[in-house]
Coordinates of C-alpha atoms in Angstrom, one line a residue:
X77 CA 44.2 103.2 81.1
X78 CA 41.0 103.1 83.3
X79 CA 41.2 107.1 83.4
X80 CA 41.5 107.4 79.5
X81 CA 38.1 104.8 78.8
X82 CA 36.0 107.0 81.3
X83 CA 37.3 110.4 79.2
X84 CA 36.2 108.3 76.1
X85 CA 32.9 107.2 77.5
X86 CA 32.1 110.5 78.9
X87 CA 32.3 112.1 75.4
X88 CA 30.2 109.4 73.9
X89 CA 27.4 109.3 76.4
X90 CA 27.4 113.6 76.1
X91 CA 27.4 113.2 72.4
X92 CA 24.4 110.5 72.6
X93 CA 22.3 112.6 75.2
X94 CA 23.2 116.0 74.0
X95 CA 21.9 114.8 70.5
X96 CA 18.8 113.1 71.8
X97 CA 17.9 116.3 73.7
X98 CA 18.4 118.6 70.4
X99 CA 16.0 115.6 68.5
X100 CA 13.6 116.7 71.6
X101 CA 13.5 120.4 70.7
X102 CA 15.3 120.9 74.3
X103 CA 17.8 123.6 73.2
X104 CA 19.2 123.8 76.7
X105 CA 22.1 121.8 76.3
X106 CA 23.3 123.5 73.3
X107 CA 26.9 125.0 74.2
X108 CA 27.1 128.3 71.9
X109 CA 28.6 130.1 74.7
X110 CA 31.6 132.3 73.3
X111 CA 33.6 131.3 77.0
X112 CA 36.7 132.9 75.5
X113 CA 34.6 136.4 75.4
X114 CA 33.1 135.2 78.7
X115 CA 36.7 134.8 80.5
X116 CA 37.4 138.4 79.4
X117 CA 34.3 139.9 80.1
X118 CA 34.2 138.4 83.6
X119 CA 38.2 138.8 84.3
X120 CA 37.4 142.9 83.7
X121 CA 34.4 142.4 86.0
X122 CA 36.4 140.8 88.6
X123 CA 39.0 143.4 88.6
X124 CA 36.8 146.2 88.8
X125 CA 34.9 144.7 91.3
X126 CA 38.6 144.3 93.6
X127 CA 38.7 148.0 93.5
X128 CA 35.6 148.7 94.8
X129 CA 36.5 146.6 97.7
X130 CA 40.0 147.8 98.3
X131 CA 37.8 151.7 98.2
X132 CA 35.8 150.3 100.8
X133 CA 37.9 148.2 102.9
X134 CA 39.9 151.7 103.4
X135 CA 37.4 153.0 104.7
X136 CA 36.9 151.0 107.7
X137 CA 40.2 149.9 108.9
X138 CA 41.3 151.1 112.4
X139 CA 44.0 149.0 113.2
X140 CA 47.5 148.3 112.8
X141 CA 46.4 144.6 112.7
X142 CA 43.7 145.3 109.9
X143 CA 45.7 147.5 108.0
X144 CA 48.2 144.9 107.4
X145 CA 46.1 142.2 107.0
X146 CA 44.4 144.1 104.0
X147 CA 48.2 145.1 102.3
X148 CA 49.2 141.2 102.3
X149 CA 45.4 140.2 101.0
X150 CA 46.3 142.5 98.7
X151 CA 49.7 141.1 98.1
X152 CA 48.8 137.4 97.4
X153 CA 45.9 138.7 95.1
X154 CA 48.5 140.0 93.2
X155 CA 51.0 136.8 93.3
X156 CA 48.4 134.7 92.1
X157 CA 47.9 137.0 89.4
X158 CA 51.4 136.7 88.6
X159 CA 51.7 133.7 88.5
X160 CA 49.1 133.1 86.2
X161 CA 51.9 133.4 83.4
X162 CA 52.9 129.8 84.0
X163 CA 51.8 126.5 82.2
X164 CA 49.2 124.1 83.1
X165 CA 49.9 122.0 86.1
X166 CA 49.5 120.8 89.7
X167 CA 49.9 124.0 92.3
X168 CA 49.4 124.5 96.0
X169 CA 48.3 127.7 97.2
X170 CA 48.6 127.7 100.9
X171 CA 47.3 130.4 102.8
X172 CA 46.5 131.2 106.8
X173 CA 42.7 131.9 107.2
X174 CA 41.4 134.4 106.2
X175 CA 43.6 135.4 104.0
X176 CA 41.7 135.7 101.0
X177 CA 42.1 132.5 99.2
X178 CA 38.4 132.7 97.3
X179 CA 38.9 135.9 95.4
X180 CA 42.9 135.2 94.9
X181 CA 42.6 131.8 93.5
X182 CA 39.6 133.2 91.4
X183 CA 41.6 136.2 90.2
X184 CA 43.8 133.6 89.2
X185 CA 41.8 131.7 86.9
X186 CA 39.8 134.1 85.2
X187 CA 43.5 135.3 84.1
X188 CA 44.6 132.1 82.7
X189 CA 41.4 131.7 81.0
X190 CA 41.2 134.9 79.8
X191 CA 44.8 134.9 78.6
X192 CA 46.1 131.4 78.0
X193 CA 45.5 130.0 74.3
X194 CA 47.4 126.6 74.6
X195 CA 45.5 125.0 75.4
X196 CA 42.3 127.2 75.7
X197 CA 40.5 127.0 79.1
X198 CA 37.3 124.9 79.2
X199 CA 35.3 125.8 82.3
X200 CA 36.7 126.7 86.1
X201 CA 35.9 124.6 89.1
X202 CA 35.4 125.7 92.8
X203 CA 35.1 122.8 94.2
X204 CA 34.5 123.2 98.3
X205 CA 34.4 120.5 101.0
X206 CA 30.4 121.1 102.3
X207 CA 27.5 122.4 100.4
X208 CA 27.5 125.6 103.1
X209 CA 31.0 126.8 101.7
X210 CA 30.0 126.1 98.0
X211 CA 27.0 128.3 98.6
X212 CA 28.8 130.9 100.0
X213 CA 31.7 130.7 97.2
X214 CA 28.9 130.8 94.7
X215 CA 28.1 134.0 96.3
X216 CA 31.2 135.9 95.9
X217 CA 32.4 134.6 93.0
X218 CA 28.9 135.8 91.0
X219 CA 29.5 138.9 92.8
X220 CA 33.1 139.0 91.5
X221 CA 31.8 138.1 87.8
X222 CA 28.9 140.8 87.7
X223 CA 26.7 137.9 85.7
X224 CA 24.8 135.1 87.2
X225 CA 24.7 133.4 83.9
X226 CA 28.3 132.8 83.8
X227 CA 28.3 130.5 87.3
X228 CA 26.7 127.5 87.9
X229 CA 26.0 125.8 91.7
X230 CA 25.4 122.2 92.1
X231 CA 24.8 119.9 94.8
X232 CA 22.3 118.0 96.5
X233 CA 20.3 121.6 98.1
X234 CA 19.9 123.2 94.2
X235 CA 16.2 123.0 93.1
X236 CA 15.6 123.4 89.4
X237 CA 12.7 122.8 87.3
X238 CA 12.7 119.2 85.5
X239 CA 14.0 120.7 82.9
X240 CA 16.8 122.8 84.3
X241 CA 17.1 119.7 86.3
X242 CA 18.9 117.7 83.8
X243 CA 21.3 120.3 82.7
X244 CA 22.8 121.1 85.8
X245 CA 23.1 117.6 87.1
X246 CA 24.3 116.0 84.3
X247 CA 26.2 118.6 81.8
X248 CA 28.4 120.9 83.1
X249 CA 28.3 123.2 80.5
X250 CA 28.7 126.5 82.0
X251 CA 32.1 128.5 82.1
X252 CA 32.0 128.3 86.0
X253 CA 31.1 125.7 87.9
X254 CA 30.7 125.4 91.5
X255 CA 30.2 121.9 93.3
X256 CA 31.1 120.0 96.6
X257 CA 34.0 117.4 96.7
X258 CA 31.4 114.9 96.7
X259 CA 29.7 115.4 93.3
X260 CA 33.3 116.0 92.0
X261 CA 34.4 112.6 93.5
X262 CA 31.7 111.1 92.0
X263 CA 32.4 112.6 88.6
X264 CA 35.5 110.7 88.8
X265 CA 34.5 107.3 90.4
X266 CA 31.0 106.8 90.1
X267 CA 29.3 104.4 88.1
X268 CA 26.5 106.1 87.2
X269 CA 26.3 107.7 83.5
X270 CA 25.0 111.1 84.8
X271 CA 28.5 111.3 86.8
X272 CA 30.3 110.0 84.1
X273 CA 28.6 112.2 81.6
X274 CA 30.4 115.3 83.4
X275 CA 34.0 113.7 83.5
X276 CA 35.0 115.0 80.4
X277 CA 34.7 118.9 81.1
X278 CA 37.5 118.4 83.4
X279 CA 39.6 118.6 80.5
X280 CA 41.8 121.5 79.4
X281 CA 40.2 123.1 82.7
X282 CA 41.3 125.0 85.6
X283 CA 40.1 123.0 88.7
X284 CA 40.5 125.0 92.3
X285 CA 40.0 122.3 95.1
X286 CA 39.6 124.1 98.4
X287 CA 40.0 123.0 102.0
X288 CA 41.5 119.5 100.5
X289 CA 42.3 118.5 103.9
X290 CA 38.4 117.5 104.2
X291 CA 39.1 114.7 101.5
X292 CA 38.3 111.1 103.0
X293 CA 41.7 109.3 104.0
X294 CA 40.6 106.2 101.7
X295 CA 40.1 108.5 98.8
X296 CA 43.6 109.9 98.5
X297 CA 45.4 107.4 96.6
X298 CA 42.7 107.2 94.0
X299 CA 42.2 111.0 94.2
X300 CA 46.4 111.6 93.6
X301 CA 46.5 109.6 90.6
X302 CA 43.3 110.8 88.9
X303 CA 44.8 114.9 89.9
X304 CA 47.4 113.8 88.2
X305 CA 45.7 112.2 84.9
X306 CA 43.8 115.5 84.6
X307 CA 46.5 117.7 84.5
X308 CA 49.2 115.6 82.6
X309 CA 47.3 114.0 80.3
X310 CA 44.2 116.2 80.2
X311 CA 45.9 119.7 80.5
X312 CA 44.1 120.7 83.5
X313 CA 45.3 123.0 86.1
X314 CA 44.8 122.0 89.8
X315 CA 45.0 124.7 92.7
X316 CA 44.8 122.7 95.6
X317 CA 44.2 125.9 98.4
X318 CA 43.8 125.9 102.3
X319 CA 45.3 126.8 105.3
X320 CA 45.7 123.1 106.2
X321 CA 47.8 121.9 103.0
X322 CA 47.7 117.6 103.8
X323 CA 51.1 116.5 102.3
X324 CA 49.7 114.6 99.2
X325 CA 53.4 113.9 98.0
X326 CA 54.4 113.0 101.4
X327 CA 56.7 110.0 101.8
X328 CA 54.1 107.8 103.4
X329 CA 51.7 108.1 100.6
X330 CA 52.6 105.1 98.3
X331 CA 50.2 107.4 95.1
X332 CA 51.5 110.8 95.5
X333 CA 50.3 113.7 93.7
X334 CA 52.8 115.1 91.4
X335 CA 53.3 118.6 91.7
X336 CA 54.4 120.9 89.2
X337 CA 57.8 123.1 89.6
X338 CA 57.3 125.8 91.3
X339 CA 54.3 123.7 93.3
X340 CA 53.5 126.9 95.3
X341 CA 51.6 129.7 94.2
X342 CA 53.0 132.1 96.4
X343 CA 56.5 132.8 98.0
X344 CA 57.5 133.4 101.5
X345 CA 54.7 131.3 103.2
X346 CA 55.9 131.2 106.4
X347 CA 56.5 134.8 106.4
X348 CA 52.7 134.9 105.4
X349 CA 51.8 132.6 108.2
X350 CA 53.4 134.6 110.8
X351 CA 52.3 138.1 109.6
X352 CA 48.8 136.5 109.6
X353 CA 48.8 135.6 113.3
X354 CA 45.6 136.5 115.2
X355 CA 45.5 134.3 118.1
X356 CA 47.1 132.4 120.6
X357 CA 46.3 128.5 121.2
X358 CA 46.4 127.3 124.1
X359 CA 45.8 123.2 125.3
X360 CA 44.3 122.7 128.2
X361 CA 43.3 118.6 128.0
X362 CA 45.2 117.0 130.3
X363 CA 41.9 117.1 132.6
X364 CA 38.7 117.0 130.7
X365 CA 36.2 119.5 131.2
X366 CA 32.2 118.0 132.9
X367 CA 29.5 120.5 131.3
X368 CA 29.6 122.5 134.5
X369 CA 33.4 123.0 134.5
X370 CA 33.2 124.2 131.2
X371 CA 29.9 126.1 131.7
X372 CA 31.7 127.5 134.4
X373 CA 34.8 129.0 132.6
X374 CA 32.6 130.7 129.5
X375 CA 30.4 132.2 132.0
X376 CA 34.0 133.6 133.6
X377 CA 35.0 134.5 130.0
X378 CA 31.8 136.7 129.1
X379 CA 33.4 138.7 132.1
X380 CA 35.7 140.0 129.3
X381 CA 34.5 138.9 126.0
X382 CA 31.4 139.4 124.2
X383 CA 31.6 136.3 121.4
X384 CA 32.7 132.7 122.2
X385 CA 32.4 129.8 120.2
X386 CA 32.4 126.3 120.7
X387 CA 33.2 123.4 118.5
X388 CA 32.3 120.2 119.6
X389 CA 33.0 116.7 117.7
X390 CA 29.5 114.8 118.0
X391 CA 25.7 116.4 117.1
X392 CA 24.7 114.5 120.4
X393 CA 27.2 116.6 122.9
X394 CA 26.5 120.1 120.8
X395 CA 22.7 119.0 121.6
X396 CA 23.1 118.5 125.4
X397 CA 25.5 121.2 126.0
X398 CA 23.4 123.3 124.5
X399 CA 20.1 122.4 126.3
X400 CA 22.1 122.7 130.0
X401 CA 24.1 125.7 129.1
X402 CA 20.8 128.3 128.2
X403 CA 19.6 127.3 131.6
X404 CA 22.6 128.7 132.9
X405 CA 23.5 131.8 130.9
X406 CA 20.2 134.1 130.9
X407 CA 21.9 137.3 129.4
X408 CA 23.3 135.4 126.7
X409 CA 22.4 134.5 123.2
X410 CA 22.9 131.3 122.9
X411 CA 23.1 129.4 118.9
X412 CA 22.8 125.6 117.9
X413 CA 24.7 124.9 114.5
X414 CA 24.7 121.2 113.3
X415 CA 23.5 118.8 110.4
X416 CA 20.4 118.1 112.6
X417 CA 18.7 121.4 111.1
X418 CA 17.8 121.2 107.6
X419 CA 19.8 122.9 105.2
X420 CA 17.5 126.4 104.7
X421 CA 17.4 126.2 108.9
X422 CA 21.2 126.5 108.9
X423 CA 21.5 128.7 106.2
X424 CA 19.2 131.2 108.4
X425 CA 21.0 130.5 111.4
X426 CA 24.3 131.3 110.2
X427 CA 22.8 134.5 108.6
X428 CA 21.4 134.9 112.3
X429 CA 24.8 134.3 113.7
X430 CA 26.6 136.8 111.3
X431 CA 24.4 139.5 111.8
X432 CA 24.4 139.2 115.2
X433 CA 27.7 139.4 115.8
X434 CA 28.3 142.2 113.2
X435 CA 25.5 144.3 114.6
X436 CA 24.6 143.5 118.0
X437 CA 26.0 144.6 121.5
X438 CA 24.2 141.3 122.8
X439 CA 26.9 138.7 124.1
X440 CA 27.0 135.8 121.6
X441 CA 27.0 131.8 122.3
X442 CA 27.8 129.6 119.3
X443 CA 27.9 125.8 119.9
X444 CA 29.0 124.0 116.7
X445 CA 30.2 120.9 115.4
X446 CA 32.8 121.1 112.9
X447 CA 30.8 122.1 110.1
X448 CA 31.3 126.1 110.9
X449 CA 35.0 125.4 110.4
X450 CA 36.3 125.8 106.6
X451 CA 35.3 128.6 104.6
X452 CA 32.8 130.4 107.0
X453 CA 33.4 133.7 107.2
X454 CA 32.9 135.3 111.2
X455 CA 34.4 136.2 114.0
X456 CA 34.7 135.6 117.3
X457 CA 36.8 136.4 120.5
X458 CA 37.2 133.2 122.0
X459 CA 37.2 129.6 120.3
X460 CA 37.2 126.7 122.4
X461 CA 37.5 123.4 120.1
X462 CA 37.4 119.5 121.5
X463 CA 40.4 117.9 121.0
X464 CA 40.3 116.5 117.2
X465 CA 43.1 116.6 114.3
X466 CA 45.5 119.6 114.1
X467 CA 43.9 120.5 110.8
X468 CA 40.3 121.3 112.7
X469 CA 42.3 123.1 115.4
X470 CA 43.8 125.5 112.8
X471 CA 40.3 125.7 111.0
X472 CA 38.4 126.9 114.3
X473 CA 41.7 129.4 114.9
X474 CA 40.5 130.8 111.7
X475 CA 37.2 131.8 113.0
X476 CA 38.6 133.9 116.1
X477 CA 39.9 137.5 115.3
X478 CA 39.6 136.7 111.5
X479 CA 39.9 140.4 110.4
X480 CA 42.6 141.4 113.0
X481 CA 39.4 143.3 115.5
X482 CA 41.7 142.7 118.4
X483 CA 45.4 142.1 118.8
X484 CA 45.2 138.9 119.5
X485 CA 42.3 136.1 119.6
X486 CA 42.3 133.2 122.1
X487 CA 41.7 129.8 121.1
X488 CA 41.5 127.0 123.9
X489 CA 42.2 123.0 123.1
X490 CA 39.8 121.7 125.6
X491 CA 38.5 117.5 125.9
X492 CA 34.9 117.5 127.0
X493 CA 33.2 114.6 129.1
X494 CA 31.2 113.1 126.6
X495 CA 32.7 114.0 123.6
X496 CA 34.4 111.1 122.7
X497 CA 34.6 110.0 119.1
X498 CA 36.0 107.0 117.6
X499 CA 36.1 108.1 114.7
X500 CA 38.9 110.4 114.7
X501 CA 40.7 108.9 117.4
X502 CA 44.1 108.3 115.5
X503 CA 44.0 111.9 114.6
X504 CA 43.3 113.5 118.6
X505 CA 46.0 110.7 119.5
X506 CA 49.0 112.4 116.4
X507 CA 47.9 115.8 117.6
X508 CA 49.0 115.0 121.1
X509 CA 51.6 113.5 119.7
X510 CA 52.6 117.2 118.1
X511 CA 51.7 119.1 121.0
X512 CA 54.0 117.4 123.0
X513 CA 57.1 117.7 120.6
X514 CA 56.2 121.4 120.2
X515 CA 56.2 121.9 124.1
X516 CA 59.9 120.5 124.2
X517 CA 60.8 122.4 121.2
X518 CA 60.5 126.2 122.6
X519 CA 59.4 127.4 119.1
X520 CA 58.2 130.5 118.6
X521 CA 55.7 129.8 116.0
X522 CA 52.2 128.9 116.1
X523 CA 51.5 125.3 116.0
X524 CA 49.3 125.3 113.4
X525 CA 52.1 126.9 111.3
X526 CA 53.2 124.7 107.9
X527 CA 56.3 123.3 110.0
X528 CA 53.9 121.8 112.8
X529 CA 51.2 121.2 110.7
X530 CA 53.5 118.9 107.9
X531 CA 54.9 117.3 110.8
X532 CA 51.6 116.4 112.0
X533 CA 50.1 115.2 108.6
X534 CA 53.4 112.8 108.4
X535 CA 52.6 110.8 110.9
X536 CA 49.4 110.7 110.8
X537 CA 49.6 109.7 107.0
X538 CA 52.0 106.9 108.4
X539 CA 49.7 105.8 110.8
X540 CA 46.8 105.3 108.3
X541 CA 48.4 105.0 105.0
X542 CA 47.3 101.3 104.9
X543 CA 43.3 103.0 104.3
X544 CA 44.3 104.7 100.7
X545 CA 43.7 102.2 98.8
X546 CA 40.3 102.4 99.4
X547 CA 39.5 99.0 100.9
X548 CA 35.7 97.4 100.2
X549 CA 36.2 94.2 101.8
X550 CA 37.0 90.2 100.4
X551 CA 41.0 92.0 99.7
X552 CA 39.5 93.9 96.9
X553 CA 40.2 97.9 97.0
X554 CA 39.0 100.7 94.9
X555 CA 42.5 101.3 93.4
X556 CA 42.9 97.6 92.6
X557 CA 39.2 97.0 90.9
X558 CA 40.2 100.6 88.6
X559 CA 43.8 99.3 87.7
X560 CA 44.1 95.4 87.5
X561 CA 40.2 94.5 87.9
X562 CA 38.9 91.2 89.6
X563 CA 42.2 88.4 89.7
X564 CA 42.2 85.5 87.1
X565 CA 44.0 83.9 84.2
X566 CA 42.1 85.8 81.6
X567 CA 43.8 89.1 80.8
X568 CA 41.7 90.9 78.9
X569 CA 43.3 94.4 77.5
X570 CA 39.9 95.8 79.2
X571 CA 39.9 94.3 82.5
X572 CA 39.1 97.1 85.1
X573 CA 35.7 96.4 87.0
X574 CA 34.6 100.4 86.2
X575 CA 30.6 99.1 87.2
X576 CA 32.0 97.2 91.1
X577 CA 34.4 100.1 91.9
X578 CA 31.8 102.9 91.2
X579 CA 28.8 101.2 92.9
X580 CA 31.2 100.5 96.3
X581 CA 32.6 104.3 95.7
X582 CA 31.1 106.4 98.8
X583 CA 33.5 108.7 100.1
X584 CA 30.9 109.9 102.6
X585 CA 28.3 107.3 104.3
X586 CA 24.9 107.9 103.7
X587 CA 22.8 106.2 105.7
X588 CA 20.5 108.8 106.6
X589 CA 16.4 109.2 104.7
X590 CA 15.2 111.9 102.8
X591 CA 12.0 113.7 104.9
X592 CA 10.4 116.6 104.4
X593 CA 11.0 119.1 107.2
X594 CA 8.5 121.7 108.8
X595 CA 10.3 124.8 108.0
X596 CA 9.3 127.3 105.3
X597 CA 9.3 125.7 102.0
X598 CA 8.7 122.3 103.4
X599 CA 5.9 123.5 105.9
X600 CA 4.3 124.9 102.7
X601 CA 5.1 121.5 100.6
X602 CA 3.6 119.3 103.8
X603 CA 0.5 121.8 103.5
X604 CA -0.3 120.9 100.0
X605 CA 0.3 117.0 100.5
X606 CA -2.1 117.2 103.6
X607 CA -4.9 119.1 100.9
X608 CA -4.2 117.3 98.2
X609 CA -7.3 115.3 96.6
X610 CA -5.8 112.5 95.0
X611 CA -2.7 110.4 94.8
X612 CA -1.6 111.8 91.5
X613 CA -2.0 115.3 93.2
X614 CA 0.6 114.0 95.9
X615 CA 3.2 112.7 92.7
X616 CA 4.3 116.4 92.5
X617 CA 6.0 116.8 95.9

C-alpha cells in the first residue's frame, strides 16, 4: 500500500511542478519526445555501432584466449537479444567479468523498447553502484546510441546550469537515464519531494541494476519488495547483472525478490564461467604480510611481470603503503587510487592509469581501495587483494588478464598488517569459511564460480539477515515504519510514517563536508572567491 501512495504522490507533485514551470515560460520540462521513434532510432544505432566493433576487435586479436572470449561476448549479446521476446519481469543476467554485460544488457533494452507495445516502454535505467562506473556507462552507452540527447547522467559530480539543474535532479524525463544506486535508493525511500517526484518514471520501464552485490545489507529487504512492486504492479522490467549475483531469493532472506520464470537471461552459466577463466587465485593469509614482506614479494614479481595491482580495504593503509613502497621501487610507476582525491583527480588518474598500461613499456604500480573493482575496465598481470568478502575477490579477479592478454592471470588473497577493518569482518570471516570447504572439496572450478560464490552469499546472508530490516534504533526499522507505521490503538487506513522512514533512509553514511579542492576547476573557482570584491560576488561559487 505504501508503494502505491508514493506512485500517486509522485504523479501529483510532477503534475504540480511540471505545470508551474510551463506558467514560468520554462519549456524544459515539457516531455514531447516521440521515445517510441527514439528506441528505434537508437536500437539501429546500437546495432550498427556492434558491427563496427566486432570489424575492429578482429583486427587485433592474437590469441586463442581472445579469440574466444570475443565469440562468447558475441554470443550473450545475442542471447540477450533473444530473449528480449519475453514479458515484463524480474531477470538475472549473470555474467564472469568482462564479459560484456554493459552493451548486452543495453542491446537488450533498446530491443524491448523498440519492439514491445504492451505495455510501451517508458525510459531505461543504468543504474551502477559508484558514480566512476555510471560515468563510464554513460560513456558507452551514448557511444552505442550515436545521440547525446537521448541519455541523461545524474549524480552528485553532474554540474548544470540552474536551470538544467532542476530538470535533471528532479524529472527524469529523458529516454535513458543513467544514475548511481544511491539516487535510485533515494527515489524509492527518500522523503524529499525532488526524490519522490522521480518515482513514478519507474513505471512501465526497463530498469538494469548492475553490480547489485554493492547494495547495503540493510537495504535488501526494503529493496526486494519495492523490485518487486515495480515490476508486478508497475510493469517494469528488472535486469539485475554482475559477475557476483547475491542470492536475493535465498532462503535466509525473509523479503525475497521474486523472479520471473526463466529468471536468467542467458543459458549455460557455468559453461560461461569456465570458458571465461583468466586467472588463477591463490590464498596466501594464513600469515599476514608487514609492508616489507609484501614490498618484498612485488619487487620479486616485477622480475616477471610488468603490471600489478593492489587492493587494499582502508584509504589509511592504501596511503602508507603507498608512501613506503615509492621509496623502495625507483624504476616503477607507482599510482594512488582512493576517495581521498576529488572526483576530477580520480577521473585523471584512472585515464593516467589506462593509458599507461595500454601504451607504456614502463612497469606499472596501482595501489587501490576497492573502488577500482566493479565496472572499471583495465588490465593487469598480477592482483593482490586483502582478504575481504568473496564478491570483492571475484571483482579484483576481473581486473587481471581481462581481455585474455596472457593465458592465465594471477590473483593472490593476501592479509596485510594494518589492514584490518571492522567493518566487513563477518564477510573476511564466511570467505574463510568458503575457502576452507573448497580446499577439502578438490573442485576443479574457480572459487569465485556461481557454485562457490552462492554458497558463500548463504551464509553470509544467514549470518546477517537480522540487518534487512533496516534497523534505526528504539525497535523501529525501515520496513516496519513503510508497512505498519509507528504502534498504537488507532488504525488509520493511512498509517505508514513515509516522512520518519525517509529522513532515517541513508543507505551510505555521509559524514563527510563539502570543500572546494585545489585542482583545476576548483583552483580556478578558489581564484575568483580570493578576487572577489564583495560578498554578493562570493554567492556565485
Amino acid at each position: 500500500m505504501s508503494c502505491m501512495e508514493r506512485l500517486l504522490l509522485s504523479l501529483q507533485i510532477d503534475s504540480d511542478w511540471t505545470d508551474t514551470a510551463r506558467a514560468m515560460g520554462d519549456s524544459m520540462l515539457d516531455d514531447n519526445m516521440d521515445t517510441a521513434n527514439v528506441y528505434q532510432k537508437a536500437l539501429k544505432n546500437y546495432q550498427q555501432y556492434m558491427d563496427k566493433l566486432e570489424t575492429e576487435a578482429k583486427k587485433s586479436l592474437r590469441t586463442e584466449k581472445q579469440k574466444q572470449i570475443f565469440e562468447l561476448r558475441k554470443k550473450i549479446r545475442e542471447e540477450c537479444m533473444n530473449f528480449s521476446e519475453t514479458s515484463y519481469g524480474i531477470y538475472r543476467l549473470s555474467l564472469p567479468t568482462g564479459a560484456g554485460k554493459t552493451l548486452a544488457s543495453l542491446g537488450y533494452a533498446l530491443k524491448v523498447a523498440a519492439e514491445r507495445k504492451t505495455p510501451e516502454v517508458s525510459h531505461i535505467f543504468y543504474i551502477s553502484p559508484f558514480i566512476s562506473i555510471t560515468e563510464q556507462s554513460t560513456e558507452v552507452i551514448k557511444k552505442a546510441v550515436r545521440n547525446e540527447e537521448w541519455v541523461m547522467e545524474h549524480h552528485s559530480n553532474v554540474s548544470n546550469s540552474d536551470e538544467q539543474e532542476k530538470q535533471i535532479d528532479t524529472a527524469w524525463k529523458e529516454p535513458i537515464i543513467c544514475t548511481t544506486m544511491i539516487q535510485f535508493l533515494y527515489t524509492l525511500f527518500s522523503q524529499k519531494n525532488k526524490s519522490i517526484r522521480r518515482f513514478h518514471q519507474l513505471k512501465n520501464s526497463v530498469i538494469i541494476v548492475d553490480e547489485g552485490q554493492a547494495l547495503p545489507v540493510q537495504t535488501i529487504h526494503t529493496f526486494n519488495l519495492m523490485m518487486n512492486f515495480l515490476c508486478y504492479v508497475c510493469h517494469a522490467t528488472i535486469i539485475l547483472c554482475t559477475a557476483t549475483q547475491p542470492q536475493l531469493a535465498s532462503g535466509n532472506i525473509k523479503r525475497k525478490i521474486l523472479y520471473t520464470a526463466p529468471k536468467d537471461m542467458v543459458t549455460g552459466v557455468c559453461d560461461i564461467f569456465q570458458r571465461f577463466q583468466r586467472t588463477n587465485i591463490s590464498f596466501e593469509i594464513n600469515e599476514p604480510d608487514t609492508f616489507e614482506s609484501l614490498g618484498e614479494r612485488i619487487s620479486h614479481d616485477f622480475q616477471k611481470e610488468r603490471t600489478i595491482l593492489l587492493i587494499l580495504n582502508k584509504k589509511e593503509t592504501v596511503g602508507t603503503f603507498f608512501d613506503y613502497i615509492k621509496a623502495e621501487l625507483k624504476d616503477v610507476k607507482i599510482f594512488y587510487l582512493t576517495t581521498n582525491l576529488c572526483p576530477e583527480h580520480r577521473s585523471d588518474q584512472l585515464e593516467s592509469i589506462k593509458n599507461y598500461l595500454k601504451n607504456s613499456t614502463e612497469k606499472v604500480l596501482i595501489i587501490s581501495t576497492n573502488l577500482i573493482e566493479a565496472g572499471v575496465d583495465l588490465s593487469v598481470n598480477h592482483v593482490y587483494r586483502s582478504l575481504a568478502g568473496l564478491d570483492n575477490i571475484a571483482q579484483a579477479a576481473g581486473r587481471c588478464n581481462r581481455n585474455g592478454e596472457m593465458e592465465q592471470g594471477r590473483v593472490t588473497v593476501i592479509q596485510l598488517v594494518g589492514d584490518e577493518f571492522e567493518v566487513i569482518r563477518t564477510a573476511q570471516k564466511k570467505t574463510e569459511e568458503v575457502c576452507e570447504k573448497y580446499n577439502q572439496s578438490n573442485s576443479t572450478e574457480s572459487i569465485i564460480f556461481p557454485e562457490w560464490m552462492d554458497w558463500y552469499y548463504e551464509i553470509y546472508y544467514k549470518e546477517v539477515s537480522n540487518k534487512m530490516d533496516y534497523d534505526i534504533g528504539k525497535g523501529e526499522t525501515i520496513y516496519k515504519l513503510l508497512s505498519s507505521g509507528f504502534p498504537g490503538e488507532r488504525k488509520h487506513f493511512i498509517r505508514q510514517a513515509f516522512k520518519t522512514a525517509g529522513e532515517n533512509y541513508r543507505p551510505i553514511q555521509e559524514e563527510g563536508k563539502t570543500v572546494i579542492v585545489p585542482y583545476k576547476e576548483g583552483m580556478d573557482i578558489l581564484e575568483k572567491l580570493e578576487t572577489a570584491q564583495t560578498v554578493s560576488d562570493k554567492k556565485d561559487y
